[in-house]
Tab-separated table of C-alpha atoms and ligand atoms in Angstrom:
chain	number	residue	atom	x	y	z
H	558	MET	CA	-14.884	126.277	73.414
H	559	PRO	CA	-11.364	124.809	72.927
H	560	ALA	CA	-8.666	124.650	75.548
H	561	ILE	CA	-7.491	127.541	77.748
H	562	ALA	CA	-4.048	127.285	79.270
H	563	VAL	CA	-3.156	128.962	82.613
H	564	ILE	CA	0.616	129.143	82.721
H	565	GLY	CA	3.120	130.347	85.388
H	566	ALA	CA	5.074	133.209	83.800
H	567	GLN	CA	7.850	133.595	86.401
H	568	TRP	CA	9.588	131.181	88.749
H	569	GLY	CA	6.424	129.453	89.911
H	570	ASP	CA	4.110	130.371	92.812
H	571	GLU	CA	2.429	133.075	90.785
H	572	GLY	CA	-1.087	132.045	91.987
H	573	LYS	CA	-2.149	129.807	89.114
H	574	GLY	CA	-4.263	127.646	91.411
H	575	ARG	CA	-6.201	130.783	92.309
H	576	VAL	CA	-6.763	131.737	88.701
H	577	VAL	CA	-7.713	128.149	87.758
H	578	ASP	CA	-10.162	127.880	90.715
H	579	LEU	CA	-11.862	131.084	89.326
H	580	LEU	CA	-12.079	130.031	85.763
H	581	ALA	CA	-13.053	126.453	86.686
H	582	GLU	CA	-16.529	127.696	87.456
H	583	LYS	CA	-17.298	127.451	83.709
H	584	ALA	CA	-15.017	124.568	82.934
H	585	HIS	CA	-16.022	121.132	81.823
H	586	MET	CA	-12.621	119.729	82.524
H	587	VAL	CA	-9.429	120.915	84.389
H	588	VAL	CA	-6.248	119.058	83.594
H	589	ARG	CA	-2.682	119.008	84.988
H	590	PHE	CA	-0.046	118.325	82.385
H	591	SER	CA	3.437	118.595	83.893
H	592	GLY	CA	5.460	118.508	87.094
H	593	GLY	CA	4.533	116.476	90.112
H	594	ASN	CA	4.155	117.179	93.806
H	595	ASN	CA	6.896	119.773	93.658
H	596	ALA	CA	3.999	122.063	92.829
H	597	GLY	CA	1.868	123.516	95.564
H	598	HIS	CA	-1.324	125.317	94.580
H	599	THR	CA	-3.094	127.190	97.406
H	600	VAL	CA	-6.756	127.514	97.016
H	601	ILE	CA	-9.141	129.146	99.597
H	602	ASN	CA	-12.868	128.570	99.207
H	603	GLN	CA	-16.007	127.583	101.159
H	604	HIS	CA	-14.467	124.103	101.899
H	605	GLY	CA	-11.435	125.695	103.648
H	606	GLU	CA	-7.831	126.309	102.696
H	607	PHE	CA	-6.085	123.732	100.573
H	608	ARG	CA	-2.569	123.081	99.274
H	609	LEU	CA	-2.984	120.951	96.215
H	610	HIS	CA	0.110	119.202	94.944
H	611	LEU	CA	-1.251	116.883	92.376
H	612	VAL	CA	-5.056	117.079	92.072
H	613	PRO	CA	-6.159	119.917	89.720
H	614	ALA	CA	-7.598	122.963	91.416
H	615	GLY	CA	-10.853	122.395	89.446
H	616	ILE	CA	-11.759	119.682	91.931
H	617	PHE	CA	-13.745	122.172	93.970
H	618	ARG	CA	-16.153	122.802	91.037
H	619	PRO	CA	-18.713	120.010	91.082
H	620	GLN	CA	-19.280	120.036	87.287
H	621	ALA	CA	-15.583	119.820	86.409
H	622	THR	CA	-13.900	116.521	85.503
H	623	CYS	CA	-10.293	116.628	86.750
H	624	ILE	CA	-7.414	114.971	85.012
H	625	ILE	CA	-3.800	114.191	85.948
H	626	GLY	CA	-2.282	113.862	82.472
H	627	ASN	CA	0.503	111.647	81.134
H	628	GLY	CA	3.029	114.454	81.572
H	629	VAL	CA	2.762	114.514	85.395
H	630	VAL	CA	4.828	112.288	87.692
H	631	ILE	CA	2.846	110.902	90.612
H	632	ASP	CA	3.892	109.974	94.109
H	633	PRO	CA	1.000	107.777	95.133
H	634	ALA	CA	1.511	108.430	98.834
H	635	VAL	CA	0.999	112.138	98.257
H	636	LEU	CA	-1.880	111.543	95.808
H	637	PHE	CA	-3.893	109.475	98.349
H	638	GLU	CA	-3.083	111.883	101.206
H	639	GLU	CA	-4.577	114.635	99.062
H	640	ILE	CA	-7.644	112.627	97.932
H	641	GLU	CA	-8.317	111.693	101.626
H	642	GLU	CA	-8.051	115.259	102.739
H	643	LEU	CA	-10.427	116.475	99.989
H	644	GLN	CA	-12.908	113.650	100.846
H	645	LYS	CA	-12.795	114.593	104.522
H	646	SER	CA	-13.705	118.155	103.609
H	647	GLY	CA	-16.754	116.881	101.635
H	648	VAL	CA	-15.181	117.297	98.136
H	649	ASP	CA	-16.269	114.702	95.568
H	650	THR	CA	-13.211	113.048	94.095
H	651	GLN	CA	-14.997	110.607	91.792
H	652	ARG	CA	-14.553	113.129	88.962
H	653	LEU	CA	-10.778	112.581	89.057
H	654	PHE	CA	-8.961	110.540	86.441
H	655	ILE	CA	-5.325	109.633	86.081
H	656	SER	CA	-3.496	108.885	82.824
H	657	ASP	CA	-2.318	105.297	82.543
H	658	ARG	CA	0.826	106.782	80.919
H	659	ALA	CA	1.767	109.015	83.854
H	660	HIS	CA	5.080	107.996	85.435
H	661	LEU	CA	5.418	107.139	89.140
H	662	ILE	CA	7.709	108.615	91.652
H	663	MET	CA	9.330	105.589	93.281
H	664	PRO	CA	11.062	105.495	96.741
H	665	TYR	CA	14.544	105.474	95.132
H	666	HIS	CA	13.640	108.707	93.223
H	667	ILE	CA	12.933	110.557	96.527
H	668	LEU	CA	16.190	109.144	98.028
H	669	LEU	CA	18.282	110.064	95.006
H	670	ASP	CA	16.861	113.556	94.841
H	671	GLY	CA	18.198	114.218	98.367
H	672	LEU	CA	21.478	112.378	97.858
H	673	GLU	CA	22.261	114.147	94.604
H	674	GLU	CA	21.435	117.516	96.046
H	675	ASP	CA	23.528	116.917	99.134
H	676	SER	CA	26.417	115.774	96.976
H	677	LYS	CA	26.411	118.976	94.997
H	678	GLY	CA	27.085	121.150	98.014
H	679	SER	CA	27.033	124.849	97.114
H	680	LYS	CA	26.065	123.927	93.545
H	681	ALA	CA	22.793	122.309	94.603
H	682	ILE	CA	19.730	123.236	92.602
H	683	GLY	CA	17.587	123.609	95.738
H	684	THR	CA	15.054	121.099	94.476
H	685	THR	CA	11.937	120.313	96.454
H	686	ARG	CA	13.494	116.852	97.161
H	687	ARG	CA	10.294	115.112	96.200
H	688	GLY	CA	11.878	112.826	93.704
H	689	VAL	CA	10.448	114.662	90.747
H	690	GLY	CA	13.688	115.281	88.812
H	691	PRO	CA	14.938	111.677	89.143
H	692	ALA	CA	11.473	110.384	88.063
H	693	PHE	CA	11.673	112.507	84.849
H	694	VAL	CA	15.264	111.340	84.284
H	695	ASP	CA	14.025	107.696	84.376
H	696	LYS	CA	11.167	108.566	82.000
H	697	ILE	CA	13.670	109.720	79.416
H	698	ALA	CA	16.251	107.026	80.251
H	699	ARG	CA	13.448	104.479	79.569
H	700	LEU	CA	13.633	103.197	83.122
H	701	GLY	CA	10.323	104.626	84.374
H	702	ILE	CA	7.354	102.888	85.749
H	703	ARG	CA	3.883	104.079	84.882
H	704	THR	CA	0.570	104.029	86.652
H	705	GLY	CA	-0.825	101.568	84.107
H	706	ASP	CA	2.078	99.124	84.940
H	707	LEU	CA	0.662	98.634	88.386
H	708	LEU	CA	-2.481	96.960	86.969
H	709	ASP	CA	-0.486	93.793	86.052
H	710	LYS	CA	1.291	92.776	89.262
H	711	GLU	CA	3.598	90.179	87.854
H	712	ALA	CA	4.736	92.237	84.930
H	713	PHE	CA	5.221	95.109	87.334
H	714	ARG	CA	7.364	92.912	89.613
H	715	GLN	CA	9.637	91.974	86.668
H	716	ARG	CA	9.922	95.557	85.547
H	717	LEU	CA	10.699	96.774	89.058
H	718	ALA	CA	13.288	94.094	89.600
H	719	PHE	CA	15.040	95.207	86.425
H	720	VAL	CA	15.020	98.882	87.353
H	721	LEU	CA	15.713	98.402	91.055
H	722	GLU	CA	18.868	96.385	90.344
H	723	ARG	CA	20.263	99.445	88.606
H	724	LYS	CA	19.102	101.874	91.282
H	725	ASN	CA	20.429	99.708	94.152
H	726	ALA	CA	23.826	99.683	92.445
H	727	ILE	CA	23.867	103.453	92.454
H	728	LEU	CA	22.651	103.601	96.067
H	729	THR	CA	25.220	101.134	97.318
H	730	LYS	CA	28.207	101.805	95.180
H	731	ILE	CA	28.054	105.514	94.778
H	732	TYR	CA	26.325	106.692	97.861
H	733	GLY	CA	27.234	103.809	100.162
H	734	ILE	CA	23.780	103.311	101.497
H	735	GLN	CA	21.672	100.153	102.045
H	736	PRO	CA	19.829	98.732	98.974
H	737	LEU	CA	16.097	98.998	98.784
H	738	SER	CA	13.855	95.916	99.071
H	739	LEU	CA	12.097	94.672	95.944
H	740	LYS	CA	9.435	92.858	97.960
H	741	GLU	CA	8.606	95.904	100.079
H	742	ILE	CA	8.303	98.271	97.176
H	743	HIS	CA	6.384	95.754	95.084
H	744	GLU	CA	3.887	95.175	97.862
H	745	SER	CA	3.318	98.849	98.719
H	746	TYR	CA	3.046	99.881	95.024
H	747	CYS	CA	0.636	96.952	94.294
H	748	ASN	CA	-1.506	98.236	97.082
H	749	TYR	CA	-1.410	101.723	95.568
H	750	GLY	CA	-2.236	100.134	92.206
H	751	GLU	CA	-5.423	98.607	93.614
H	752	ARG	CA	-6.484	101.950	95.077
H	753	MET	CA	-5.584	103.822	91.962
H	754	ALA	CA	-7.246	101.384	89.545
H	755	PRO	CA	-10.722	103.182	89.571
H	756	TYR	CA	-9.013	106.497	88.607
H	757	ILE	CA	-6.765	105.172	85.799
H	758	GLN	CA	-7.887	105.927	82.297
H	759	GLN	CA	-6.518	106.690	78.824
H	760	THR	CA	-7.084	110.235	79.582
H	761	GLU	CA	-6.043	111.581	76.146
H	762	PHE	CA	-9.359	110.201	74.844
H	763	LEU	CA	-11.372	111.907	77.610
H	764	VAL	CA	-9.690	115.304	76.785
H	765	ARG	CA	-10.331	114.777	73.081
H	766	GLU	CA	-14.025	113.911	73.592
H	767	ALA	CA	-14.481	117.083	75.567
H	768	LEU	CA	-12.687	119.264	73.028
H	769	GLU	CA	-14.601	117.661	70.089
H	770	VAL	CA	-17.971	118.742	71.550
H	771	ASP	CA	-16.631	122.186	72.251
H	772	LYS	CA	-16.490	121.928	76.064
H	773	LEU	CA	-14.231	124.301	77.984
H	774	VAL	CA	-11.044	122.487	79.000
H	775	LEU	CA	-8.699	124.330	81.340
H	776	LEU	CA	-5.088	123.415	81.182
H	777	GLU	CA	-3.555	123.951	84.661
H	778	GLY	CA	0.176	124.739	84.495
H	779	ALA	CA	2.610	123.911	87.290
H	780	GLN	CA	5.833	125.733	88.168
H	781	GLY	CA	6.790	128.699	86.020
H	782	SER	CA	8.216	129.392	82.583
H	783	LEU	CA	11.584	130.492	83.964
H	784	LEU	CA	11.975	126.998	85.449
H	785	ASP	CA	11.543	125.424	82.024
H	786	PRO	CA	14.413	123.033	81.205
H	787	ASP	CA	15.017	124.764	77.815
H	788	PHE	CA	14.021	128.443	78.342
H	789	GLY	CA	14.471	128.762	82.139
H	790	THR	CA	17.558	129.631	84.091
H	791	TYR	CA	19.343	126.307	83.360
H	792	PRO	CA	20.558	124.332	85.338
H	793	TYR	CA	18.498	125.956	88.051
H	794	VAL	CA	15.227	124.645	86.506
H	795	THR	CA	12.720	121.897	86.978
H	796	SER	CA	12.537	118.850	84.821
H	797	SER	CA	9.384	119.038	82.779
H	798	SER	CA	8.115	121.879	80.636
H	799	PRO	CA	5.799	124.288	82.415
H	800	LEU	CA	5.224	126.133	79.107
H	801	ALA	CA	1.982	126.220	77.040
H	802	GLY	CA	3.723	123.822	74.573
H	803	GLY	CA	4.281	121.401	77.422
H	804	ALA	CA	0.487	120.929	77.709
H	805	CYS	CA	0.365	119.390	74.258
H	806	LEU	CA	2.916	116.775	75.146
H	807	GLY	CA	1.654	116.294	78.714
H	808	LEU	CA	-1.884	115.551	77.580
H	809	GLY	CA	-1.847	114.408	73.999
H	810	ILE	CA	-3.620	117.499	72.466
H	811	THR	CA	-2.563	119.526	69.517
H	812	PRO	CA	-1.226	123.123	69.532
H	813	MET	CA	-4.238	124.164	67.443
H	814	GLN	CA	-6.643	123.140	70.208
H	815	ILE	CA	-5.315	125.806	72.671
H	816	ARG	CA	-7.249	129.071	72.045
H	817	HIS	CA	-6.143	131.259	74.951
H	818	ILE	CA	-2.920	131.250	76.872
H	819	ILE	CA	-3.052	133.212	80.110
H	820	GLY	CA	0.215	134.133	81.616
H	821	VAL	CA	0.089	134.385	85.390
H	822	PHE	CA	2.442	136.998	86.762
H	823	LYS	CA	2.799	137.974	90.361
H	824	ALA	CA	2.805	141.876	90.726
H	825	TYR	CA	6.393	141.393	91.946
H	826	THR	CA	8.735	138.360	91.661
H	827	THR	CA	9.527	135.442	93.907
H	828	ARG	CA	11.737	132.423	93.608
H	829	VAL	CA	12.514	129.357	95.706
H	830	GLY	CA	15.716	127.447	95.325
H	831	SER	CA	19.081	128.519	93.836
H	832	GLY	CA	19.795	130.357	90.629
H	833	PRO	CA	19.994	133.897	89.370
H	834	MET	CA	17.280	136.379	90.092
H	835	PRO	CA	18.502	139.870	88.952
H	836	THR	CA	15.776	141.954	90.596
H	837	GLU	CA	16.089	140.395	94.065
H	838	MET	CA	15.234	143.059	96.648
H	839	ASP	CA	17.372	144.170	99.562
H	840	LYS	CA	16.748	142.091	102.727
H	841	GLU	CA	14.638	144.667	104.471
H	842	THR	CA	12.097	145.180	101.645
H	843	ALA	CA	12.019	141.396	100.921
H	844	HIS	CA	11.259	140.810	104.548
H	845	VAL	CA	8.303	143.194	104.539
H	846	ILE	CA	6.809	141.569	101.375
H	847	ARG	CA	7.485	138.023	102.557
H	848	GLU	CA	5.745	138.557	105.869
H	849	LYS	CA	2.852	140.541	104.385
H	850	ALA	CA	2.242	137.970	101.663
H	851	ARG	CA	3.269	134.862	103.575
H	852	GLU	CA	5.823	134.116	100.879
H	853	TYR	CA	6.802	130.640	102.020
H	854	GLY	CA	6.851	127.652	99.660
H	855	ALA	CA	3.552	125.771	99.667
H	856	THR	CA	5.355	122.484	99.256
H	857	THR	CA	8.580	122.829	101.346
H	858	GLY	CA	7.777	125.829	103.599
H	859	ARG	CA	11.022	127.479	102.488
H	860	PRO	CA	11.121	131.307	102.562
H	861	ARG	CA	10.717	132.604	98.974
H	862	ARG	CA	13.283	135.047	97.638
H	863	CYS	CA	11.464	138.322	96.776
H	864	GLY	CA	12.249	140.737	93.946
H	865	TRP	CA	10.804	143.567	91.873
H	866	PHE	CA	8.776	142.851	88.763
H	867	ASP	CA	11.227	141.848	86.017
H	868	SER	CA	9.876	142.586	82.542
H	869	THR	CA	13.099	141.375	80.865
H	870	VAL	CA	12.583	137.754	81.834
H	871	GLY	CA	8.791	138.423	81.525
H	872	ARG	CA	9.135	139.207	77.835
H	873	LEU	CA	10.965	135.951	77.250
H	874	SER	CA	8.017	134.208	79.008
H	875	VAL	CA	5.556	136.029	76.649
H	876	LEU	CA	7.672	135.041	73.678
H	877	VAL	CA	7.980	131.362	74.408
H	878	ASN	CA	4.382	130.931	75.497
H	879	GLY	CA	2.484	133.255	73.273
H	880	PHE	CA	0.347	134.621	76.053
H	881	THR	CA	-2.992	136.044	74.831
H	882	SER	CA	-3.521	137.768	78.114
H	883	VAL	CA	-2.016	138.278	81.507
H	884	ALA	CA	-3.396	137.647	85.016
H	885	LEU	CA	-1.638	139.831	87.599
H	886	THR	CA	-1.814	138.429	91.089
H	887	ARG	CA	-1.192	139.704	94.564
H	888	MET	CA	-1.400	143.347	93.600
H	889	ASP	CA	-2.647	144.193	97.072
H	890	VAL	CA	0.746	143.070	98.560
H	891	LEU	CA	2.205	146.299	97.082
H	892	ASP	CA	-0.367	148.509	98.818
H	893	ILE	CA	2.137	149.472	101.558
H	894	LEU	CA	5.140	150.539	99.436
H	895	PRO	CA	5.866	154.300	98.957
H	896	SER	CA	7.506	153.519	95.585
H	897	ILE	CA	7.691	150.523	93.441
H	898	LYS	CA	10.528	149.550	91.023
H	899	VAL	CA	9.925	147.788	87.706
H	900	CYS	CA	12.888	146.278	85.786
H	901	THR	CA	12.691	147.467	82.200
H	902	SER	CA	15.945	145.893	80.879
H	903	TYR	CA	19.378	144.785	81.906
H	904	ARG	CA	22.811	146.267	81.624
H	905	LEU	CA	25.677	143.941	80.820
H	906	GLU	CA	29.213	145.080	79.994
H	907	GLY	CA	27.951	148.554	78.914
H	908	LYS	CA	25.153	147.171	76.659
H	909	THR	CA	21.462	147.302	77.331
H	910	LEU	CA	19.689	143.975	76.973
H	911	GLN	CA	15.890	143.740	76.294
H	912	GLN	CA	16.028	139.903	76.600
H	913	PRO	CA	17.874	137.837	79.219
H	914	PRO	CA	21.000	135.866	78.250
H	915	SER	CA	20.480	132.100	78.098
H	916	ASN	CA	23.388	131.382	80.415
H	917	SER	CA	22.715	131.493	84.143
H	918	SER	CA	26.132	132.758	85.084
H	919	THR	CA	25.870	135.636	82.607
H	920	LEU	CA	22.345	136.352	83.826
H	921	GLY	CA	23.739	136.573	87.340
H	922	LYS	CA	26.077	139.356	86.108
H	923	CYS	CA	23.323	141.465	84.587
H	924	GLU	CA	22.455	144.703	86.400
H	925	PRO	CA	18.717	145.393	86.328
H	926	LEU	CA	17.702	148.863	85.006
H	927	TYR	CA	14.619	150.109	86.838
H	928	GLU	CA	11.904	152.631	86.411
H	929	GLU	CA	10.608	153.710	89.772
H	930	LEU	CA	6.923	154.363	90.055
H	931	PRO	CA	5.090	156.019	92.974
H	932	GLY	CA	3.153	153.645	95.243
H	933	TRP	CA	-0.497	154.085	96.043
H	934	GLN	CA	-0.220	153.402	99.792
H	935	SER	CA	-3.920	152.627	100.211
H	936	PRO	CA	-5.779	149.322	100.515
H	937	THR	CA	-7.006	147.678	97.250
H	938	GLY	CA	-8.349	144.457	98.625
H	939	HIS	CA	-11.984	145.682	98.545
H	940	ILE	CA	-11.824	147.028	94.986
H	941	ARG	CA	-13.643	145.162	92.255
H	942	ARG	CA	-13.523	147.510	89.168
H	943	PHE	CA	-10.271	148.601	87.468
H	944	ARG	CA	-11.377	152.165	87.339
H	945	ASP	CA	-11.808	152.222	91.120
H	946	LEU	CA	-8.102	151.401	91.656
H	947	PRO	CA	-5.930	154.314	92.746
H	948	LEU	CA	-4.327	156.155	89.842
H	949	GLU	CA	-0.823	154.975	90.739
H	950	ALA	CA	-2.010	151.358	90.853
H	951	ARG	CA	-3.624	151.739	87.390
H	952	ARG	CA	-0.353	153.251	86.109
H	953	TYR	CA	1.603	150.348	87.561
H	954	VAL	CA	-0.634	147.895	85.620
H	955	ARG	CA	-0.379	149.956	82.418
H	956	LYS	CA	3.403	150.001	82.732
H	957	ILE	CA	3.555	146.237	83.032
H	958	GLU	CA	1.299	145.860	80.014
H	959	GLU	CA	3.517	148.183	77.991
H	960	LEU	CA	6.682	146.416	78.996
H	961	LEU	CA	5.337	142.950	78.347
H	962	GLY	CA	3.404	143.858	75.259
H	963	CYS	CA	0.418	141.920	76.540
H	964	GLN	CA	-2.963	142.989	78.046
H	965	VAL	CA	-3.656	142.491	81.715
H	966	ASP	CA	-7.191	140.949	81.922
H	967	LEU	CA	-7.406	139.890	85.523
H	968	ILE	CA	-5.985	141.306	88.750
H	969	THR	CA	-6.205	139.675	92.122
H	970	VAL	CA	-6.249	141.794	95.229
H	971	GLY	CA	-6.577	139.089	97.873
H	972	PRO	CA	-6.625	135.360	98.389
H	973	LYS	CA	-10.430	134.805	98.422
H	974	ARG	CA	-12.336	133.960	95.279
H	975	ASN	CA	-14.100	137.305	95.003
H	976	GLU	CA	-11.014	139.350	95.785
H	977	MET	CA	-10.340	140.175	92.143
H	978	ILE	CA	-10.833	142.656	89.279
H	979	SER	CA	-11.923	141.307	85.963
H	980	VAL	CA	-10.616	143.886	83.422
H	981	ARG	CA	-11.695	141.881	80.377
H	982	SER	CA	-13.315	138.512	80.207
H	983	PHE	CA	-11.075	135.673	79.083
H	984	LEU	CA	-13.819	133.426	77.951
O	268	IMP	P1	12.384	120.241	91.445
O	268	IMP	O1	11.299	120.535	90.525
O	268	IMP	O2	11.912	119.725	92.815
O	268	IMP	O3	13.400	119.325	90.883
O	268	IMP	O4	13.140	121.578	91.773
O	268	IMP	C1	13.885	122.256	90.779
O	268	IMP	C2	13.656	123.817	91.005
O	268	IMP	O5	12.336	124.182	90.690
O	268	IMP	C3	13.977	124.354	92.379
O	268	IMP	O6	14.540	125.618	92.348
O	268	IMP	C4	12.612	124.347	93.059
O	268	IMP	O7	12.553	125.293	94.063
O	268	IMP	C5	11.802	124.826	91.829
O	268	IMP	N1	10.367	124.445	91.907
O	268	IMP	C6	9.818	123.305	91.572
O	268	IMP	N2	8.504	123.341	91.794
O	268	IMP	C7	8.170	124.611	92.126
O	268	IMP	C8	6.954	125.239	92.355
O	268	IMP	O8	5.854	124.689	92.263
O	268	IMP	N3	7.072	126.564	92.694
O	268	IMP	C9	8.214	127.219	92.711
O	268	IMP	N4	9.369	126.670	92.520
O	268	IMP	C10	9.399	125.329	92.217
């Protein structure tokens, strides 16, 4: 069995962790390939409720090896906090491996994320301020420091001295704040390095070995396709690719090794941070949804903006990922609504658009065209078979399939593992 990718199809927070947790039951390996601790995957199971930011959601399945790939940026403080929390809850973390090529989030990245955002005023991106963007900037600027670098303390000190000189110049000359201490960062990161050493591996070989003997490898996406630096709502995007293609680069696998690509869509839309969102609901409806579904960021606690399902951006997501199936999450949240809108296309300057424009300011001017469907106004949380869903709910699912041109294979109707409807098996 080759790799199966689980990809966020909207602006993140679609419930990928939930889908991965489910599929991980049969997986030999679960791997993260992009992002950092800007992600927050909520998983509820027999061990409790967890918000995972770095460790793959497969960690709860005892047979699954979990990998943080080279495409992820790692804040070691967050990593060890998470590992300790898992260990306290009795979860075995010895099956976790970290790529020696993964870049580190350093203290200056976190500082700069905040300073840059503050300096942008009303044009701020609304980042998670976890240092993720600045760490990816340094990766591309060839100023990054990788987990493997921590294993040679003296070489690491020299590299850090070189990089920190540049960072301190920015902190002092542009932002007028105190420089950071080389000694302090070196000491704390050497300490992290010692703790991280047992986890560090050339993970591309581990993934290849698993794929060569036909083991199921689950590729756990982070963020959502509309936050992709190329195809998302630039500049209101994240800084690594959440797309299926990102998995190849973020792990060192080939496109041919990915057999299924599951696009995870929430049954409506949410977004945190700034940027256009054409189907944003009126405040009152958004409030109802937000409170019912606890739509608050798993990483920052920020209230999520809520909107109707938008098939226009959804089709772009299908196009750039090549989804072979769709998982539709949080369907039960819509149980209370008397009617539900679905955006079918946009209107811009008298023209109807089937695909979103690439420019964020133009996208902001698009008027969503809706089809309004009757709600079902009855609970669905207990339903386990598609045919037992109310007729209106089935019609809603069929409408989404028709608009996306992709089959819905899984529907979740509650946060617990069993609260779902398997329409067709992915595996
Ligand atoms: P950054 O990734 O922290 O630089 O933030 C850039 C944009 O991506 C902001 O709008 C964030 O709110 C958004 N973002 C980053 N990670 C997530 C996520 O896991 N879920 C939802 N939005 C995210």
